[in-house]
Short mmCIF file of C-alpha atoms in Angstrom, two decimals:
data_model
loop_
_atom_site.label_atom_id
_atom_site.label_comp_id
_atom_site.label_asym_id
_atom_site.label_seq_id
_atom_site.Cartn_x
_atom_site.Cartn_y
_atom_site.Cartn_z
CA MET A 182 0.00 0.00 0.00
CA VAL A 183 1.35 3.42 -0.98
CA PHE A 184 0.67 6.36 1.35
CA GLU A 185 0.60 9.80 -0.25
CA PRO A 186 2.24 12.58 1.75
CA ALA A 187 -0.20 14.82 3.60
CA SER A 188 -0.95 18.15 1.96
CA GLU A 189 0.04 21.47 3.51
CA THR A 190 -3.52 21.95 4.79
CA GLU A 191 -3.76 18.43 6.22
CA GLN A 192 -0.47 18.87 8.06
CA ALA A 193 -1.73 22.12 9.60
CA GLU A 194 -5.00 20.43 10.63
CA LEU A 195 -3.16 17.51 12.22
CA ALA A 196 -0.95 19.86 14.21
CA LEU A 197 -3.74 22.01 15.69
CA GLY A 198 -7.04 20.13 15.42
CA TRP A 199 -8.66 23.12 13.73
CA GLY A 200 -8.18 25.24 10.62
CA ILE A 201 -8.97 28.58 8.99
CA ILE A 202 -10.19 28.70 5.39
CA SER A 203 -8.70 31.55 3.36
CA ILE A 204 -11.39 33.54 1.51
CA ALA A 205 -9.69 35.48 -1.28
CA GLY A 206 -11.00 38.82 -2.55
CA PRO A 207 -11.97 37.57 -6.04
CA HIS A 208 -14.42 35.10 -4.45
CA ILE A 209 -16.32 37.90 -2.65
CA SER A 210 -19.05 39.82 -4.49
CA LYS A 211 -19.84 42.31 -1.71
CA PHE A 212 -19.45 43.06 2.01
CA PHE A 213 -22.43 43.53 4.31
CA SER A 214 -20.43 44.41 7.40
CA ARG A 215 -16.72 45.02 7.97
CA GLY A 216 -14.86 45.10 11.26
CA HIS A 217 -11.30 45.09 12.51
CA GLN A 218 -11.44 41.37 13.38
CA ARG A 219 -14.20 40.00 11.10
CA ASP A 220 -16.24 40.56 7.94
CA ILE A 221 -19.68 39.43 6.85
CA ALA A 222 -19.65 39.04 3.09
CA GLN A 223 -21.48 37.49 0.16
CA LEU A 224 -19.56 35.10 -2.06
CA ASN A 225 -19.93 34.98 -5.83
CA SER A 226 -22.15 31.92 -5.34
CA GLY A 227 -24.61 34.08 -3.37
CA LYS A 228 -23.79 32.48 -0.01
CA LYS A 229 -23.30 34.77 3.00
CA ILE A 230 -20.28 33.98 5.16
CA TYR A 231 -18.72 35.16 8.41
CA ILE A 232 -14.97 35.66 7.93
CA ILE A 233 -12.45 35.87 10.76
CA ARG A 234 -9.80 38.28 9.53
CA ALA A 235 -7.54 38.41 12.59
CA ILE A 236 -6.05 34.97 11.89
CA PRO A 237 -5.25 33.87 8.31
CA GLN A 238 -4.99 30.32 7.05
CA LEU A 239 -1.80 28.96 8.63
CA SER A 240 0.90 27.10 6.75
CA ALA A 241 1.96 23.65 7.95
CA GLN A 242 5.18 25.13 9.33
CA GLU A 243 3.30 27.84 11.24
CA ALA A 244 0.78 25.33 12.60
CA LYS A 245 3.53 22.98 13.80
CA LEU A 246 5.36 25.91 15.43
CA LEU A 247 2.15 26.97 17.17
CA ALA A 248 1.44 23.42 18.34
CA LYS A 249 4.92 23.11 19.89
CA ILE A 250 4.59 26.45 21.69
CA ILE A 251 1.12 25.52 23.00
CA HIS A 252 2.50 22.23 24.31
CA GLU A 253 5.30 24.04 26.16
CA TYR A 254 2.89 26.67 27.48
CA ARG A 255 0.54 24.05 28.95
CA ALA A 256 3.49 22.32 30.62
CA MET A 257 4.56 25.55 32.39
CA PRO A 258 3.86 25.99 36.13
CA ARG A 259 0.92 28.38 36.53
CA SER A 260 3.19 30.84 38.38
CA CYS A 261 5.40 31.11 35.26
CA TYR A 262 2.66 31.92 32.74
CA LEU A 263 3.68 34.64 30.25
CA ARG A 264 1.79 36.78 27.78
CA PRO A 265 1.37 35.22 24.28
CA GLN A 266 3.90 37.64 22.74
CA GLU A 267 6.46 36.82 25.43
CA ILE A 268 5.93 33.08 24.94
CA LEU A 269 6.37 33.37 21.18
CA GLU A 270 9.45 35.57 21.41
CA SER A 271 11.02 33.34 24.06
CA TYR A 272 10.49 30.20 21.98
CA CYS A 273 11.84 31.80 18.80
CA THR A 274 14.93 33.15 20.62
CA LYS A 275 15.63 29.80 22.23
CA ASN A 276 15.31 27.96 18.89
CA PHE A 277 17.04 30.62 16.73
CA LEU A 278 13.90 31.35 14.68
CA GLU A 279 13.11 34.61 12.93
CA ILE A 280 9.58 35.64 12.05
CA GLU A 281 8.25 38.78 10.36
CA ASP A 282 6.30 41.44 12.27
CA GLY A 283 3.03 40.71 10.47
CA GLN A 284 3.50 36.99 11.03
CA LYS A 285 4.24 37.61 14.70
CA GLU A 286 0.97 39.56 15.10
CA TYR A 287 -1.37 36.84 13.84
CA LEU A 288 0.62 34.02 15.46
CA CYS A 289 0.35 35.82 18.80
CA ARG A 290 -3.40 36.11 18.33
CA ALA A 291 -3.73 32.45 17.35
CA LEU A 292 -1.59 31.51 20.35
CA ALA A 293 -3.71 33.64 22.70
CA ASN A 294 -6.86 31.89 21.45
CA ALA A 295 -5.35 28.42 21.64
CA CYS A 296 -4.19 29.01 25.22
CA HIS A 297 -7.61 30.33 26.22
CA ALA A 298 -10.25 27.96 27.60
CA GLN A 299 -12.49 28.57 24.57
CA GLY A 300 -9.69 27.81 22.08
CA ILE A 301 -10.29 28.97 18.52
CA LEU A 302 -13.93 29.80 19.46
CA THR A 303 -12.59 32.76 21.47
CA GLU A 304 -12.80 35.02 18.39
CA LEU A 305 -16.48 34.21 17.95
CA LEU A 306 -17.37 34.52 21.63
CA ALA A 307 -15.91 38.03 21.66
CA ASP A 308 -18.34 39.25 18.96
CA GLU A 309 -21.28 41.01 20.67
CA SER A 310 -23.46 40.77 17.54
CA LEU A 311 -23.56 36.95 17.68
CA GLU A 312 -26.34 35.11 19.49
CA GLU A 313 -25.37 31.51 18.85
CA ILE A 314 -22.24 29.50 17.95
CA ALA A 315 -22.69 25.95 16.63
CA VAL A 316 -20.18 23.18 15.93
CA ILE A 317 -21.76 20.44 13.78
CA GLY A 318 -18.83 18.09 13.14
CA THR A 319 -15.34 18.05 11.68
CA GLY A 320 -13.69 18.95 8.39
CA ARG A 321 -13.81 21.84 5.94
CA SER A 322 -17.26 20.73 4.75
CA LYS A 323 -18.64 21.22 8.27
CA PRO A 324 -17.48 24.66 9.38
CA VAL A 325 -18.52 26.33 12.62
CA TYR A 326 -21.82 28.21 12.21
CA VAL A 327 -22.89 31.43 13.94
CA PHE A 328 -26.24 33.17 14.32
CA ASP A 329 -25.87 36.91 13.77
CA SER A 330 -28.60 39.21 15.11
CA SER A 331 -28.92 40.92 11.70
CA PHE A 332 -28.02 38.20 9.18
CA GLY A 333 -29.25 34.96 10.78
CA TRP A 334 -27.29 31.71 10.43
CA LEU A 335 -23.92 32.05 8.70
CA GLU A 336 -21.11 29.67 7.86
CA THR A 337 -17.73 30.80 9.17
CA ASN A 338 -14.27 30.18 7.74
CA VAL A 339 -13.32 28.25 10.92
CA TYR A 340 -13.58 24.48 11.29
CA PHE A 341 -12.45 21.68 13.59
CA SER A 342 -10.45 18.88 12.00
CA CYS A 343 -10.76 16.24 14.75
CA VAL A 344 -13.37 15.26 17.33
CA GLN A 345 -10.82 15.12 20.13
CA GLU A 346 -10.07 18.85 19.72
CA ILE A 347 -13.80 19.60 20.04
CA LYS A 348 -13.99 17.50 23.21
CA ASP A 349 -10.87 19.12 24.63
CA THR A 350 -12.33 22.58 23.95
CA VAL A 351 -15.67 21.67 25.56
CA ASN A 352 -13.99 20.16 28.63
CA SER A 353 -11.70 23.17 28.89
CA MET A 354 -14.69 25.53 28.84
CA ALA A 355 -16.72 23.47 31.32
CA GLY A 356 -13.73 22.64 33.52
CA ALA A 357 -14.16 25.81 35.56
CA ILE A 358 -17.41 24.39 37.00
CA GLY A 359 -16.23 20.78 37.22
CA ARG A 360 -18.11 19.38 34.22
CA ARG A 361 -16.81 17.32 31.26
CA VAL A 362 -18.04 15.07 28.45
CA THR A 363 -17.02 11.41 28.48
CA LEU A 364 -18.09 8.23 26.71
CA GLN A 365 -20.32 7.44 29.71
CA LYS A 366 -21.66 11.01 29.91
CA PRO A 367 -21.93 12.25 26.31
CA LEU A 368 -24.35 15.10 27.09
CA LEU A 369 -23.34 18.29 28.85
CA ASN A 370 -25.28 21.42 29.81
CA ALA A 371 -23.40 24.19 31.54
CA TYR A 372 -22.98 27.92 31.73
CA LEU A 373 -19.63 29.59 31.18
CA PRO A 374 -17.99 32.23 33.39
CA GLY A 375 -18.99 34.88 30.84
CA GLY A 376 -22.67 33.91 31.17
CA GLU A 377 -22.94 31.90 27.93
CA ARG A 378 -24.97 28.68 27.86
CA LEU A 379 -23.06 25.62 26.64
CA ASN A 380 -24.64 22.43 25.31
CA ALA A 381 -22.45 19.59 24.01
CA CYS A 382 -23.27 16.17 22.57
CA THR A 383 -20.53 13.64 21.76
CA GLU A 384 -20.57 10.04 20.63
CA PRO A 385 -22.52 7.85 20.98
CA ALA A 386 -25.24 10.54 21.25
CA ALA A 387 -23.90 12.60 18.30
CA LEU A 388 -23.64 10.66 15.04
CA ALA A 389 -21.19 13.18 13.56
CA GLY A 390 -18.86 12.69 16.53
CA ALA A 391 -19.61 15.94 18.33
CA ALA A 392 -22.10 18.81 18.29
CA VAL A 393 -21.72 21.97 20.35
CA THR A 394 -24.14 24.87 20.78
CA ILE A 395 -23.23 28.03 22.69
CA ARG A 396 -25.97 30.58 23.38
CA LYS A 397 -24.60 34.07 23.98
CA PHE A 398 -26.39 36.75 25.99
CA LYS A 399 -25.93 40.48 25.86
CA SER A 400 -23.90 41.83 28.76
CA SER A 401 -26.38 44.70 28.95
CA PRO A 402 -29.98 43.45 28.48
CA LEU A 403 -32.29 45.17 26.02
CA THR A 404 -34.67 47.72 27.51
CA PRO A 405 -38.40 47.80 26.68
CA SER A 406 -37.69 50.94 24.63
CA ASP A 407 -35.01 49.02 22.67
CA ILE A 408 -37.60 46.34 21.90
CA ILE A 409 -40.07 49.00 20.73
CA GLN A 410 -37.40 50.64 18.57
CA SER A 411 -36.53 47.29 16.94
CA GLY A 412 -40.19 46.84 15.94
CA CYS A 413 -40.63 43.73 18.11
CA ALA A 414 -43.39 45.32 20.19
CA GLY A 415 -45.53 48.43 20.24
CA GLU A 416 -45.38 51.21 22.81
CA GLY A 417 -49.04 50.58 23.74
CA GLU A 418 -48.38 46.96 24.73
CA MET A 419 -45.27 47.91 26.69
CA ALA A 420 -47.05 50.71 28.55
CA PHE A 421 -49.79 48.25 29.52
CA LEU A 422 -47.26 45.65 30.71
CA TRP A 423 -45.44 48.34 32.70
CA MET A 424 -48.56 49.14 34.70
CA ALA A 425 -49.69 45.50 34.89
CA LEU A 426 -46.40 44.33 36.42
CA GLN A 427 -46.38 47.23 38.89
CA ALA A 428 -49.94 46.19 39.83
CA ASP A 429 -48.59 42.70 40.69
CA CYS A 430 -49.91 40.77 37.70
CA SER A 431 -48.24 37.39 37.15
CA ALA A 432 -47.19 36.50 33.60
CA LEU A 433 -46.04 33.57 31.50
CA VAL A 434 -43.96 34.39 28.39
CA CYS A 435 -44.38 31.69 25.76
CA GLY A 436 -42.97 31.29 22.27
CA ASN A 437 -40.96 29.09 19.94
CA THR A 438 -37.23 28.40 20.28
CA GLY A 439 -35.02 31.47 19.81
CA SER A 440 -37.97 33.86 19.69
CA GLY A 441 -36.65 36.09 22.48
CA LYS A 442 -38.71 34.89 25.46
CA THR A 443 -35.90 35.38 27.98
CA THR A 444 -34.86 38.68 26.38
CA LEU A 445 -38.42 39.97 26.77
CA LEU A 446 -38.72 38.75 30.37
CA ASN A 447 -35.39 40.38 31.27
CA SER A 448 -36.52 43.69 29.79
CA LEU A 449 -39.88 43.64 31.59
CA PHE A 450 -38.12 43.60 34.96
CA SER A 451 -37.01 47.17 34.26
CA PHE A 452 -40.60 48.00 35.27
CA ILE A 453 -40.33 46.33 38.69
CA PRO A 454 -39.39 48.60 41.64
CA SER A 455 -35.65 48.50 42.39
CA GLU A 456 -36.05 47.70 46.11
CA GLU A 457 -38.02 44.46 45.65
CA ARG A 458 -36.60 41.04 46.56
CA ILE A 459 -36.50 38.72 43.53
CA VAL A 460 -35.83 34.97 43.70
CA ILE A 461 -34.81 33.34 40.39
CA VAL A 462 -34.88 29.58 39.76
CA GLU A 463 -33.10 28.26 36.67
CA GLU A 464 -31.41 25.15 35.32
CA THR A 465 -29.00 27.27 33.28
CA PRO A 466 -28.63 30.92 34.39
CA GLU A 467 -30.00 33.24 31.70
CA ILE A 468 -32.14 35.73 33.62
CA ASN A 469 -30.36 39.08 33.97
CA ILE A 470 -32.37 41.71 35.83
CA PRO A 471 -31.39 45.11 37.30
CA GLN A 472 -32.70 44.61 40.86
CA ARG A 473 -29.85 44.31 43.38
CA HIS A 474 -31.81 42.34 46.00
CA CYS A 475 -31.81 39.23 43.83
CA VAL A 476 -31.24 35.60 44.86
CA LYS A 477 -30.39 33.07 42.13
CA LEU A 478 -30.97 29.34 42.60
CA ALA A 479 -29.72 26.78 40.08
CA VAL A 480 -29.90 23.02 39.65
CA ALA A 481 -26.75 21.20 40.79
CA GLU A 482 -25.70 18.31 38.56
CA GLY A 483 -24.74 15.10 40.31
CA ILE A 484 -27.03 15.53 43.31
CA ASP A 485 -30.76 15.05 43.62
CA LEU A 486 -31.77 18.70 43.38
CA SER A 487 -34.43 19.54 40.79
CA VAL A 488 -36.03 22.74 39.52
CA GLN A 489 -39.26 21.54 41.14
CA GLN A 490 -37.60 21.36 44.57
CA LEU A 491 -36.07 24.82 44.12
CA ILE A 492 -39.42 26.34 43.12
CA THR A 493 -41.04 24.80 46.20
CA ASN A 494 -38.20 26.12 48.35
CA THR A 495 -38.96 29.72 47.31
CA LEU A 496 -42.08 29.54 49.50
CA ARG A 497 -39.75 29.78 52.51
CA MET A 498 -37.63 32.64 51.17
CA ARG A 499 -40.12 35.52 51.40
CA PRO A 500 -39.67 36.79 47.84
CA ASP A 501 -41.54 39.75 46.44
CA ARG A 502 -41.47 38.03 43.07
CA VAL A 503 -40.42 34.59 41.78
CA VAL A 504 -38.95 34.00 38.32
CA VAL A 505 -38.61 30.52 36.81
CA GLY A 506 -36.22 30.62 33.87
CA GLU A 507 -38.05 27.94 31.89
CA VAL A 508 -40.88 25.53 32.70
CA ARG A 509 -40.42 22.26 30.79
CA SER A 510 -41.51 19.17 32.72
CA ARG A 511 -44.69 18.00 34.42
CA GLU A 512 -43.07 18.47 37.85
CA GLU A 513 -41.86 22.00 37.06
CA ALA A 514 -45.24 23.04 35.66
CA GLY A 515 -46.97 21.71 38.77
CA ALA A 516 -44.57 23.50 41.11
CA PHE A 517 -44.95 26.80 39.21
CA ILE A 518 -48.75 26.64 39.34
CA ASP A 519 -48.57 25.77 43.07
CA THR A 520 -46.62 28.99 43.72
CA LEU A 521 -49.27 30.94 41.81
CA LEU A 522 -52.11 29.34 43.76
CA ALA A 523 -50.23 29.97 47.03
CA GLY A 524 -50.19 33.70 46.23
CA GLN A 525 -46.39 33.82 46.23
CA GLY A 526 -45.26 37.39 46.90
CA LYS A 527 -46.43 39.96 44.38
CA GLY A 528 -46.20 37.80 41.29
CA CYS A 529 -44.66 34.80 39.53
CA TYR A 530 -43.07 34.77 36.08
CA ALA A 531 -41.69 32.10 33.74
CA THR A 532 -40.96 31.23 30.11
CA PHE A 533 -42.56 28.29 28.30
CA HIS A 534 -42.40 26.75 24.82
CA ALA A 535 -45.67 27.27 22.94
CA GLN A 536 -46.72 29.04 19.73
CA SER A 537 -49.75 30.88 21.17
CA ALA A 538 -51.72 31.36 24.36
CA THR A 539 -54.11 28.59 23.27
CA ASP A 540 -51.21 26.20 22.59
CA CYS A 541 -49.78 27.20 25.95
CA LEU A 542 -52.95 26.06 27.73
CA ARG A 543 -52.98 22.79 25.76
CA ARG A 544 -49.34 22.03 26.60
CA LEU A 545 -49.80 22.85 30.29
CA SER A 546 -52.90 20.64 30.38
CA ALA A 547 -50.87 17.84 28.76
CA LEU A 548 -48.32 18.30 31.56
CA GLY A 549 -51.03 17.62 34.13
CA VAL A 550 -52.03 21.17 35.09
CA HIS A 551 -55.77 21.55 35.72
CA GLU A 552 -57.12 24.21 33.39
CA ILE A 553 -59.11 25.94 36.13
CA ASP A 554 -55.91 26.32 38.19
CA LEU A 555 -54.46 28.49 35.42
CA GLU A 556 -56.93 31.20 36.39
CA ALA A 557 -54.28 32.15 38.98
CA LEU A 558 -52.15 33.33 36.03
CA ASP A 559 -52.99 36.88 34.99
CA LEU A 560 -51.29 37.23 31.60
CA ILE A 561 -49.92 35.02 28.82
CA ILE A 562 -47.52 36.88 26.52
CA THR A 563 -46.58 35.27 23.20
CA GLN A 564 -43.25 36.02 21.52
CA ARG A 565 -42.71 34.50 18.06
CA ARG A 566 -40.01 34.21 15.42
CA TRP A 567 -40.67 33.32 11.79
CA SER A 568 -39.08 33.47 8.33
CA VAL A 569 -39.80 36.24 5.82
CA TYR A 570 -38.76 36.06 2.16
CA SER A 571 -38.15 39.11 -0.01
CA GLY A 572 -36.13 39.60 -3.19
CA GLY A 573 -34.94 36.01 -3.08
CA GLN A 574 -33.47 36.52 0.41
CA ALA A 575 -34.67 34.99 3.66
CA ARG A 576 -34.62 36.81 6.98
CA GLU A 577 -36.15 36.34 10.39
CA GLU A 578 -38.63 38.47 12.27
CA ARG A 579 -39.28 38.37 16.01
CA LYS A 580 -42.27 40.05 17.57
CA MET A 581 -44.58 40.01 20.53
CA THR A 582 -47.59 38.60 18.71
CA GLN A 583 -50.19 38.33 21.47
CA ILE A 584 -51.11 39.28 25.02
CA CYS A 585 -54.02 37.43 26.65
CA GLU A 586 -55.50 37.53 30.12
CA SER A 587 -57.17 34.57 31.78
CA GLU A 588 -60.79 34.64 32.83
CA ALA A 589 -63.29 32.12 34.13
CA GLY A 590 -65.11 30.18 31.41
CA LYS A 591 -67.48 27.23 31.63
CA PRO A 592 -67.37 25.26 34.90
CA GLY A 593 -63.90 23.73 35.28
CA LYS A 594 -62.65 25.54 32.18
CA LEU A 595 -60.52 28.61 31.54
CA ALA A 596 -61.25 31.25 28.91
CA LEU A 597 -58.71 33.52 27.28
CA ARG A 598 -59.38 37.17 26.58
CA GLU A 599 -57.11 38.42 23.78
CA ILE A 600 -56.03 41.97 24.60
CA PHE A 601 -53.33 42.75 22.04
CA ARG A 602 -52.43 41.07 18.76
CA TYR A 603 -49.89 41.61 16.00
CA SER A 604 -51.67 41.77 12.63
CA PHE A 605 -49.57 39.89 10.06
CA LYS A 606 -51.71 41.36 7.27
CA GLU A 607 -51.51 45.00 8.37
CA LYS A 608 -48.03 44.55 9.93
CA GLU A 609 -49.00 46.49 13.02
CA PHE A 610 -49.82 45.96 16.69
CA MET A 611 -53.47 46.37 17.58
CA CYS A 612 -55.70 46.35 20.64
CA VAL A 613 -58.36 43.64 20.25
CA LYS A 614 -60.30 44.04 23.50
CA LYS A 615 -59.85 46.16 26.56
CA PRO A 616 -58.47 44.19 29.53
CA GLN A 617 -60.83 43.51 32.40
CA ARG A 618 -59.02 41.61 35.12
CA ALA A 619 -55.69 43.41 34.59
CA TYR A 620 -57.41 46.82 34.43
CA GLU A 621 -59.15 46.09 37.73
CA LYS A 622 -55.81 45.33 39.38
CA ILE A 623 -54.16 48.42 37.87
CA MET A 624 -57.02 50.78 38.85
CA ARG A 625 -57.00 49.40 42.38
CA ALA A 626 -53.20 49.66 42.71
CA PHE A 627 -52.97 53.23 41.37
CA SER A 628 -56.39 54.51 42.58
CA LEU A 629 -57.33 55.48 39.02
CA SER A 630 -60.65 55.67 37.24
CA TYR A 631 -61.02 53.98 33.83
CA ASN A 632 -60.52 57.26 31.95
CA GLU A 633 -57.56 58.22 34.13
CA LEU A 634 -55.99 54.82 33.41
CA GLU A 635 -56.40 55.28 29.65
CA SER A 636 -54.72 58.70 29.87
CA GLU A 637 -51.89 57.32 31.99
CA LEU A 638 -51.25 54.51 29.49
CA GLN A 639 -50.88 57.09 26.70
CA ARG A 640 -48.53 59.14 28.85
CA ARG A 641 -46.36 56.11 29.59
CA ALA A 642 -46.32 55.06 25.92
CA GLN A 643 -44.88 58.48 25.01
CA PHE A 644 -42.41 58.21 27.90
CA LEU A 645 -41.11 54.90 26.54
CA LEU A 646 -40.72 56.37 23.05
CA SER A 647 -38.76 59.31 24.44
CA HIS A 648 -36.23 56.99 26.12
CA ARG A 649 -35.24 54.93 23.09
CA GLY A 650 -31.51 54.42 22.70
CA GLU A 651 -30.68 54.75 26.40
CA GLY A 652 -28.42 52.23 28.15
CA HIS A 653 -29.96 49.67 30.49
CA GLU A 654 -28.88 51.40 33.71
CA GLN A 655 -29.97 54.84 32.49
CA PHE A 656 -33.35 53.48 31.37
CA PHE A 657 -33.91 51.63 34.67
CA SER A 658 -33.11 54.82 36.57
CA ALA A 659 -35.60 56.78 34.44
CA ILE A 660 -38.34 54.20 35.09
CA GLN A 661 -37.69 54.29 38.84
CA GLY A 662 -37.86 58.09 38.74
CA TYR A 663 -41.22 57.86 37.00
CA ALA A 664 -42.46 55.49 39.70
CA GLY A 665 -41.40 58.09 42.27
CA GLN A 666 -43.60 60.69 40.53
CA ASP A 667 -46.55 58.27 40.77
CA ALA A 668 -45.93 57.79 44.49
CA GLN A 669 -45.92 61.55 45.07
CA ALA A 670 -49.12 61.94 43.07
#
């Protein structure tokens, strides 16, 4: 049998376990977005691609050099760790190697990434515009994918060349919290020190050898005014939710995957008074709210501690409000409804997978929740994402499509009163019916007549429009100042 020598690219892949694909200028028809470290471009074939510019495609010699330096770096005592540039210069001096300045710059960057817990994914994790990073296998034909907030799913010019490198990267990222993937434990769910959510599947669970999904969250959550400005909700709906939450209405935010349920729930807590005590229960921490008096409880892997037990435990913690990151199982749904029926604090909030308020009731019923018990829930807010095609291009839209309040129906049954709806035909948010139950709570809380409430909602809608573009802290401060005016009135 004759073995052909490995190509330059294959040698580089073998040395590092990952590779960068060079995208030459002639292959690019136009750029959509250009940055110092990355570009988003359209190729001549029409495909959009995310290009890492900071690190070029490495030669076999460069890759082998980098691999040797990484090996030496990892063998160093922690007390002797040096900066990437110092490591590179020290190695080159010791081995009588000369490299050019430009070469030194990108090798230092590649070295810094490789020595970081996230490995080559460090470049992608640093990009604030990305929402998701996905590894789907190995080889140039299976590059790393990213979900950009403006352009949707994009191939990148980065790929892993061996499954072991993917596993090593996952275990390095999850090592800080004592988690790792093994043959006996091929599934891993964890959150990273930066707040990202990590999910990994390896063989035998993943047929392609390994699949990794990293959900990124904004360091500064979107404000309700940001959501209005993006067209995801109207100022009328937000003004209503502002007063409803201050009047202690409980709410369930439902929607399909990636629709922005958690983003919406985070933003709504800008309306909650700053001095309240909030208890949050999550499997993977995603809730990020501005209140300082906040207690976070999370499931601990390896011991018998479930979300259901944590929700039940909140009854002994005297919260003003309870937030459940996501309700998924029969036990969790039951525990959440129990807290509602127990009159827990001033309100309970959660996210749930369902396409509409009606689907939400069906799914909760399928999970064993009695329909009449759901009358304890004041509002069901639906957040949706869907595809839109125009000019041969596909894009995604995300919007708050529905707000319903619960009301008593036939004996043993629950009725839904649709308050707000997004009209797909008219492409606008509209009020379907005036709230009853929520209005009663708001009028009682603020000592307002019906006409005074309607005027106040208009005033708050204009207030929200006037605070578009403000940072999260500045917006939260403005809302709290507005609440102070109400108290004086």
